[in-house]
Amino acid sequence: MSTLPLTPPPPPRVASPCTNVCRIHQPTGWCEGCARTVPEITVWSKADDATRLEILARLPERRLALVEQGIFTAAEPSV
């Protein structure tokens, strides 16, 4: 009896920071929910994990700036 080799599952992808609040803050051009730009949102679904991590690295500073401007929807991504 021969056995087929088991194929490991693909590695997990970097999760989207989307919070389902999809509204662009006009002064900054950032989404009020996730703090990504429209080009970053557009490329996300086709981006590799390295690109996704680069985008994610930009978000904490942007979220803080949005919160300081009174845009309180810029929260940590939901789990």
Short mmCIF file of C-alpha atoms in Angstrom, two decimals:
data_model
loop_
_atom_site.label_atom_id
_atom_site.label_comp_id
_atom_site.label_asym_id
_atom_site.label_seq_id
_atom_site.Cartn_x
_atom_site.Cartn_y
_atom_site.Cartn_z
CA MET A 1 0.00 0.00 0.00
CA SER A 2 1.46 3.35 -1.00
CA THR A 3 0.71 6.56 0.79
CA LEU A 4 0.64 9.96 -0.76
CA PRO A 5 2.91 12.55 0.80
CA LEU A 6 1.03 15.06 2.87
CA THR A 7 1.13 18.57 1.54
CA PRO A 8 1.50 21.13 4.29
CA PRO A 9 -1.17 23.79 4.39
CA PRO A 10 -0.17 27.17 2.95
CA PRO A 11 1.22 29.59 5.50
CA PRO A 12 -1.30 32.04 6.93
CA ARG A 13 -1.62 35.33 5.12
CA VAL A 14 -1.22 38.65 6.89
CA ALA A 15 -4.75 39.68 7.86
CA SER A 16 -6.36 42.84 6.56
CA PRO A 17 -6.56 45.77 8.98
CA CYS A 18 -10.03 46.63 7.62
CA THR A 19 -12.51 47.60 10.35
CA ASN A 20 -15.49 47.89 7.96
CA VAL A 21 -15.49 51.68 8.36
CA CYS A 22 -14.72 52.57 4.76
CA ARG A 23 -14.63 56.34 4.59
CA ILE A 24 -11.71 58.41 3.31
CA HIS A 25 -10.63 61.33 5.50
CA GLN A 26 -10.21 64.02 2.84
CA PRO A 27 -7.43 66.08 4.51
CA THR A 28 -5.13 63.05 4.84
CA GLY A 29 -6.39 60.63 2.19
CA TRP A 30 -6.47 57.84 4.77
CA CYS A 31 -9.37 55.53 5.50
CA GLU A 32 -11.00 56.55 8.78
CA GLY A 33 -11.35 52.89 9.78
CA CYS A 34 -7.99 51.33 8.90
CA ALA A 35 -5.79 54.35 8.03
CA ARG A 36 -4.71 52.92 4.66
CA THR A 37 -4.65 54.99 1.49
CA VAL A 38 -6.83 54.08 -1.49
CA PRO A 39 -3.80 52.65 -3.38
CA GLU A 40 -2.87 50.55 -0.32
CA ILE A 41 -6.43 49.25 -0.04
CA THR A 42 -6.52 48.48 -3.76
CA VAL A 43 -3.25 46.53 -3.79
CA TRP A 44 -3.96 44.60 -0.56
CA SER A 45 -5.73 41.59 -2.06
CA LYS A 46 -2.87 40.89 -4.47
CA ALA A 47 0.01 41.93 -2.21
CA ASP A 48 2.45 39.42 -0.80
CA ASP A 49 2.96 39.24 2.94
CA ALA A 50 6.10 41.42 2.84
CA THR A 51 4.15 44.22 1.14
CA ARG A 52 1.27 43.79 3.57
CA LEU A 53 3.64 44.08 6.51
CA GLU A 54 5.13 47.27 5.04
CA ILE A 55 1.65 48.75 4.80
CA LEU A 56 0.76 47.66 8.33
CA ALA A 57 3.93 49.30 9.67
CA ARG A 58 2.67 52.71 8.47
CA LEU A 59 -0.71 52.48 10.18
CA PRO A 60 -0.09 53.08 13.92
CA GLU A 61 1.27 56.60 13.34
CA ARG A 62 -1.60 57.39 10.97
CA ARG A 63 -4.20 56.06 13.41
CA LEU A 64 -2.77 58.24 16.15
CA ALA A 65 -2.93 61.28 13.87
CA LEU A 66 -6.56 60.52 12.99
CA VAL A 67 -7.50 60.08 16.64
CA GLU A 68 -5.77 63.38 17.48
CA GLN A 69 -7.92 65.04 14.79
CA GLY A 70 -11.07 63.67 16.37
CA ILE A 71 -11.56 60.79 13.94
CA PHE A 72 -12.28 58.16 16.56
CA THR A 73 -13.13 55.40 14.10
CA ALA A 74 -9.41 54.80 13.58
CA ALA A 75 -9.31 51.92 16.01
CA GLU A 76 -7.20 48.82 16.19
CA PRO A 77 -8.35 46.26 13.63
CA SER A 78 -11.03 43.89 14.82
CA VAL A 79 -10.01 40.30 15.38
#
